[in-house]
CSV table of C-alpha atoms in Angstrom, one decimal:
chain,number,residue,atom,x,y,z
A,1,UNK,CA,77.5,107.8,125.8
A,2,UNK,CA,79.5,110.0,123.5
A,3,UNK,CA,81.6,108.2,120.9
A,4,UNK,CA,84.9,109.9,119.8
A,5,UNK,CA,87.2,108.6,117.0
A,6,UNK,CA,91.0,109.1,117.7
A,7,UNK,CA,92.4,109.4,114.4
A,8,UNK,CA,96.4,108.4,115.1
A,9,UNK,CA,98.6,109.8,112.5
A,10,UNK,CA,102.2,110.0,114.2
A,11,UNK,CA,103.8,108.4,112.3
A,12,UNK,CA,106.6,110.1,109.8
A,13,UNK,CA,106.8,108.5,106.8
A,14,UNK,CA,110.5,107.0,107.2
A,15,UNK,CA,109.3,103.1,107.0
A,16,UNK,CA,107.2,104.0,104.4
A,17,UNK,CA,110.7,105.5,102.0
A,18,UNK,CA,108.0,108.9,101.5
A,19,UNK,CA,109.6,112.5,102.1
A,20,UNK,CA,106.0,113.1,103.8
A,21,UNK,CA,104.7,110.9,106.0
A,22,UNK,CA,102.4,108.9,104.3
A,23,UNK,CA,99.4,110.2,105.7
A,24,UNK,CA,99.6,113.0,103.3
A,25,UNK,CA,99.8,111.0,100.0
A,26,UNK,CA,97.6,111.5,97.7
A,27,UNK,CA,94.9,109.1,96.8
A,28,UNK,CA,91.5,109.3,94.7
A,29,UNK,CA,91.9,112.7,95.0
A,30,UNK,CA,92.5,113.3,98.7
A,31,UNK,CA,95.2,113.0,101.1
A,32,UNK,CA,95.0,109.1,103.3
A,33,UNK,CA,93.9,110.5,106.2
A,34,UNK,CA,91.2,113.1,104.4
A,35,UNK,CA,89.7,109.4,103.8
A,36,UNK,CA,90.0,108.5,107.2
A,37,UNK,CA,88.8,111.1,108.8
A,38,UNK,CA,85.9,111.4,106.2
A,39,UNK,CA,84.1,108.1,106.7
A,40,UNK,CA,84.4,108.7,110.9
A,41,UNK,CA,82.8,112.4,110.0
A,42,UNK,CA,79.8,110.4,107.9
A,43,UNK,CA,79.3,107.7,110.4
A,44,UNK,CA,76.3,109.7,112.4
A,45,UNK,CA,77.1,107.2,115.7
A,46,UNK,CA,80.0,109.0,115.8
A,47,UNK,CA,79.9,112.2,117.8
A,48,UNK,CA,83.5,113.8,118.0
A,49,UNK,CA,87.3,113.5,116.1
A,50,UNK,CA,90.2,114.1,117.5
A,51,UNK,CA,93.4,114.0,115.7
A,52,UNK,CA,96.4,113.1,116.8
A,53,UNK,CA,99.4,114.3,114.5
A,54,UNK,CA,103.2,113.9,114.0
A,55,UNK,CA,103.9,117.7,115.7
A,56,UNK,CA,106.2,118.6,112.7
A,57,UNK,CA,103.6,118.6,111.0
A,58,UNK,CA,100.5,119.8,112.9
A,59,UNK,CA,99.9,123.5,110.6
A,60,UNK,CA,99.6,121.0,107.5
A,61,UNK,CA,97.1,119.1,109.2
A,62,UNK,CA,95.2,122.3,110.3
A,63,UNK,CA,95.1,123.1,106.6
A,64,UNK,CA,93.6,119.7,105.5
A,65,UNK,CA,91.0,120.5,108.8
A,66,UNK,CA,90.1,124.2,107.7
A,67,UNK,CA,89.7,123.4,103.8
A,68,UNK,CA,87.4,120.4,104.4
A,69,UNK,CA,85.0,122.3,107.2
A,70,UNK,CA,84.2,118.9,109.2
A,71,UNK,CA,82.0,119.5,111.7
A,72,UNK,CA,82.9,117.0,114.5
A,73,UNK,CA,86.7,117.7,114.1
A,74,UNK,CA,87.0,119.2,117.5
A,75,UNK,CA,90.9,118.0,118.7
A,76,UNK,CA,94.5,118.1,117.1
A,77,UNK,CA,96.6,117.3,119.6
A,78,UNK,CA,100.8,116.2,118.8
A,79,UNK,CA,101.3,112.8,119.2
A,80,UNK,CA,104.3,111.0,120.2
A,81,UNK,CA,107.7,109.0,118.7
A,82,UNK,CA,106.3,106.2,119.5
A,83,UNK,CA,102.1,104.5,118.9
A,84,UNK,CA,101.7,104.6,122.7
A,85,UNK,CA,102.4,107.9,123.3
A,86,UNK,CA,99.8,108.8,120.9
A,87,UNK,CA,97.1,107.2,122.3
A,88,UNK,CA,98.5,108.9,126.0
A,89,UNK,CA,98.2,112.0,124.1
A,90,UNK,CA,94.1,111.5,123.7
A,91,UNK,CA,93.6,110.0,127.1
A,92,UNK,CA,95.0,113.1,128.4
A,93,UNK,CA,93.0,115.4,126.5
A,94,UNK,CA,89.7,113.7,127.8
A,95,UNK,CA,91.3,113.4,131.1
A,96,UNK,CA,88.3,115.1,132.2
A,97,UNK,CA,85.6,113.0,131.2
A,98,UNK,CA,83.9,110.9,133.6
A,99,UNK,CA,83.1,108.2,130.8
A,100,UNK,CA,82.7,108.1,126.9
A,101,UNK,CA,83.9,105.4,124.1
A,102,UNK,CA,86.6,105.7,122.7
A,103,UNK,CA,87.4,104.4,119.0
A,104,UNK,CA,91.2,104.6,118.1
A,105,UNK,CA,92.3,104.1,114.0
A,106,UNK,CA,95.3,104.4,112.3
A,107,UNK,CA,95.3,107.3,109.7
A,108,UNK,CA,97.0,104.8,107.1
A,109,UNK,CA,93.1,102.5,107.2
A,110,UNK,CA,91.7,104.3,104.8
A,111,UNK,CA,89.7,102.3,103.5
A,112,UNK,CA,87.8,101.3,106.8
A,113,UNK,CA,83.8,100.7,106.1
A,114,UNK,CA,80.8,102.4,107.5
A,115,UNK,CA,79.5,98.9,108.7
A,116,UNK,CA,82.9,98.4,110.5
A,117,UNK,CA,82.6,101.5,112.5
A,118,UNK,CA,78.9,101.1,113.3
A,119,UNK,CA,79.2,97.1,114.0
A,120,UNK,CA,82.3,98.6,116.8
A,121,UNK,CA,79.6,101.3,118.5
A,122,UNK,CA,77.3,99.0,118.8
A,123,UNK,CA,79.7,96.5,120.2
A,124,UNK,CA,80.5,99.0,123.0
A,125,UNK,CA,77.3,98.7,124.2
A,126,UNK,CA,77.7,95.3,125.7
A,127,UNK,CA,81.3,95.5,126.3
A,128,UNK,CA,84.1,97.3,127.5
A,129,UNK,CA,86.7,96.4,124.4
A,130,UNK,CA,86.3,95.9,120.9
A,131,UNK,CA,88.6,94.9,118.6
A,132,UNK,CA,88.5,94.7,114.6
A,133,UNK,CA,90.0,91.8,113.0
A,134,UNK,CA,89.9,88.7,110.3
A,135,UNK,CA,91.2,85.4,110.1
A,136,UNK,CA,94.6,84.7,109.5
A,137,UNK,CA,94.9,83.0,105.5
A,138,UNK,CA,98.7,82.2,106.2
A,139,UNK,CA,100.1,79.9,108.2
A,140,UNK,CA,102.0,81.7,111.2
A,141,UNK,CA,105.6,80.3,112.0
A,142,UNK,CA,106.7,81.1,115.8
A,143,UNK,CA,110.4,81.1,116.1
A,144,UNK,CA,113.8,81.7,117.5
A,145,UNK,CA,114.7,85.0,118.5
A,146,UNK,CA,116.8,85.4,116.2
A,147,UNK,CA,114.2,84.4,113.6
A,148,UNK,CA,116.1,81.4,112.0
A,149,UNK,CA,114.5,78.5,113.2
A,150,UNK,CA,110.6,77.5,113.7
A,151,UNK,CA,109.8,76.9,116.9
A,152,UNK,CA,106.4,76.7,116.8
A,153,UNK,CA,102.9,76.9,114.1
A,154,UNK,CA,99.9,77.8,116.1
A,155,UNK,CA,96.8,76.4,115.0
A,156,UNK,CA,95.4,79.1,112.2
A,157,UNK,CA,91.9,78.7,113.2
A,158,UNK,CA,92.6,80.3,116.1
A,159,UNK,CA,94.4,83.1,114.7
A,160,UNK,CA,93.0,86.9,113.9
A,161,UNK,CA,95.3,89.6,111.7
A,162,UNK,CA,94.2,92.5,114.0
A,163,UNK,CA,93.1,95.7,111.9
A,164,UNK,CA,92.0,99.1,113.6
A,165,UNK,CA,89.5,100.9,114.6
A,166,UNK,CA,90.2,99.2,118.1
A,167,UNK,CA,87.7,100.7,120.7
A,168,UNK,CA,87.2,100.9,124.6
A,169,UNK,CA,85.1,102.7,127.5
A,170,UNK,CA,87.7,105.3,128.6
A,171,UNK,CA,87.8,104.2,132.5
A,172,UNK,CA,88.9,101.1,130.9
A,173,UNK,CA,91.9,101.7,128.1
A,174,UNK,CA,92.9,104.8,131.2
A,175,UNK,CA,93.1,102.1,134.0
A,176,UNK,CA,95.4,99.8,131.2
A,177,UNK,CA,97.8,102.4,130.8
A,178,UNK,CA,98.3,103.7,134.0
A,179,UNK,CA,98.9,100.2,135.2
A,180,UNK,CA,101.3,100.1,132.2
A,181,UNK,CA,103.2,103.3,133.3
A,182,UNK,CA,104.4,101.7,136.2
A,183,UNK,CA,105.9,98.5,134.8
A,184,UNK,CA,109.4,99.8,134.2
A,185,UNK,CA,109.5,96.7,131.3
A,186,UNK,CA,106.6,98.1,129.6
A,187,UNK,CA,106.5,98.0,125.7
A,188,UNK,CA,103.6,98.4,123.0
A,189,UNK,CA,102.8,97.7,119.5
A,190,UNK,CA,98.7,98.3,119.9
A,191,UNK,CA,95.9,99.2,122.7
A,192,UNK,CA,94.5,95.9,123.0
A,193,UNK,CA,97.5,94.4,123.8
A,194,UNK,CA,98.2,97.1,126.8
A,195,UNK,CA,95.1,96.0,128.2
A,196,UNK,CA,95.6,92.4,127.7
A,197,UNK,CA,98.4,92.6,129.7
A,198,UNK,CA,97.4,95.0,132.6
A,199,UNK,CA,93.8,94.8,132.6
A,200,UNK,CA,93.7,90.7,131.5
A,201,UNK,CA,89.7,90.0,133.2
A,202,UNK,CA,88.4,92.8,130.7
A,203,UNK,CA,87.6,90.7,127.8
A,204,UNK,CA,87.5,92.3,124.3
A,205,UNK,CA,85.2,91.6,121.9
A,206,UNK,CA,85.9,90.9,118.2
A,207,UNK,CA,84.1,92.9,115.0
A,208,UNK,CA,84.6,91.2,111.5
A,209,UNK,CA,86.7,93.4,110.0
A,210,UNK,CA,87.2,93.6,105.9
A,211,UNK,CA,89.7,93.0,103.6
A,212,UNK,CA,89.3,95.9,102.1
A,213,UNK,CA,90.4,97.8,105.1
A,214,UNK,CA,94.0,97.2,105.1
A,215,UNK,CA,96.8,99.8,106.1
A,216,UNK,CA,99.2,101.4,103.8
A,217,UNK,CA,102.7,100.0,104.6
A,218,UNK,CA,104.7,99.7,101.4
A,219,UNK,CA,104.5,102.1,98.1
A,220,UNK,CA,102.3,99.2,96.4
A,221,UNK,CA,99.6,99.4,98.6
A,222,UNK,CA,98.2,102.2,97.0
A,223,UNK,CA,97.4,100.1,94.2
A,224,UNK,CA,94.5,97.8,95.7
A,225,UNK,CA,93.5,101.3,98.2
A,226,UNK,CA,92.6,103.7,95.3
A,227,UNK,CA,90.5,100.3,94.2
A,228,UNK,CA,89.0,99.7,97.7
A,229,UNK,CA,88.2,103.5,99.0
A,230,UNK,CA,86.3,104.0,95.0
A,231,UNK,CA,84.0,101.1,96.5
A,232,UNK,CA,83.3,102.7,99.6
């Protein structure tokens, strides 16, 4: 069965407080999602990328494609305002598959390990879902809505801070989302949680992630990637 990494990089930058989304920052000497994309493009269980990009910005990308002649970049598709929409956007382009795996990662991880990605193929074997994740360090406080009093501490050990690439048979994450579709209440931060929710008797599978492979959110982060991608 064909593997195919979904590289998501929709987003625009604005959280971020970067001009260009921060996909396009520089770091050791590439753009973030050069490193992203490289270490699916080294993987050799890996058979095809497709990229899914913020469409304002989809000749840049092109131009990151074209100067660093990867051979299994074979998609860039637009991708939506929202994460969800993305992910639609790559279901839709293999709409016509009968069945491959499909391995979706945020363009911001990149740091993400060659033993991560092969540990998730191989995880697909047995099972439908895979997720990538590592135990929670903090305590987590549940609480009010309006976030000022604790309602709640769930027991840590039972806890997982969920990191990316997150990975499914495509009959499976498809039949999530078109269940999802239909609920008119529908929201969604990640995949696995779509197909928690709509698809709860598939159960997904959980690959140690790293520490290493954490995802650029504030200007600081830079600091520990350049560290942890020079490792790689």
């Amino acid at each position: 069965m064909n593997n195919i990494a979904i590289i998501l990089a929709g987003g625009s930058g604005q959280r971020f407080g970067s001009v260009l989304p921060k996909q396009f920052l520089p770091l050791a000497g590439k753009t973030v999602i050069e490193h992203s994309i490289e270490a699916f493009e080294q993987c050799a269980d890996i058979d095809e990328i497709a990229v899914v990009m913020n469409a304002d910005y989809l000749s840049d990308m092109q131009a990151i494609i074209d100067r660093n002649h990867w051979q299994k970049v074979r998609k860039l598709l637009p991708g939506g305002a929202e994460r969800y929409l993305s992910t639609l956007a790559a279901l839709n382009a293999y709409e016509s598959e009968s069945e491959v795996n499909l391995l979706f990662h945020d363009a911001a991880r990149p740091a993400v390990s060659q033993r991560i990605i092969q540990e998730t193929v191989t995880a697909l074997q047995t099972h439908y879902a895979v997720a990538v994740a590592i135990p929670a360090t903090d305590t987590v406080f549940e609480v009010t809505e309006d976030g000022e009093f604790i309602t709640g501490i769930p027991a840590r050990k039972r806890l997982r801070c969920a990191q990316t690439p997150q990975a499914f048979r495509l009959s499976v994450i498809r039949e999530a989302y078109r269940k999802a579709l239909q609920d008119p209440q529908f929201t969604s931060t990640d995949d696995c949680g779509v197909l928690l929710k709509y698809c709860p008797e598939i159960p997904i599978f959980i690959v140690a992630g790293d520490t290493a492979n954490i995802k650029l959110t504030y200007p600081e982060d830079t600091i520990l990637l350049e560290r942890n991608v020079s490792h790689l």
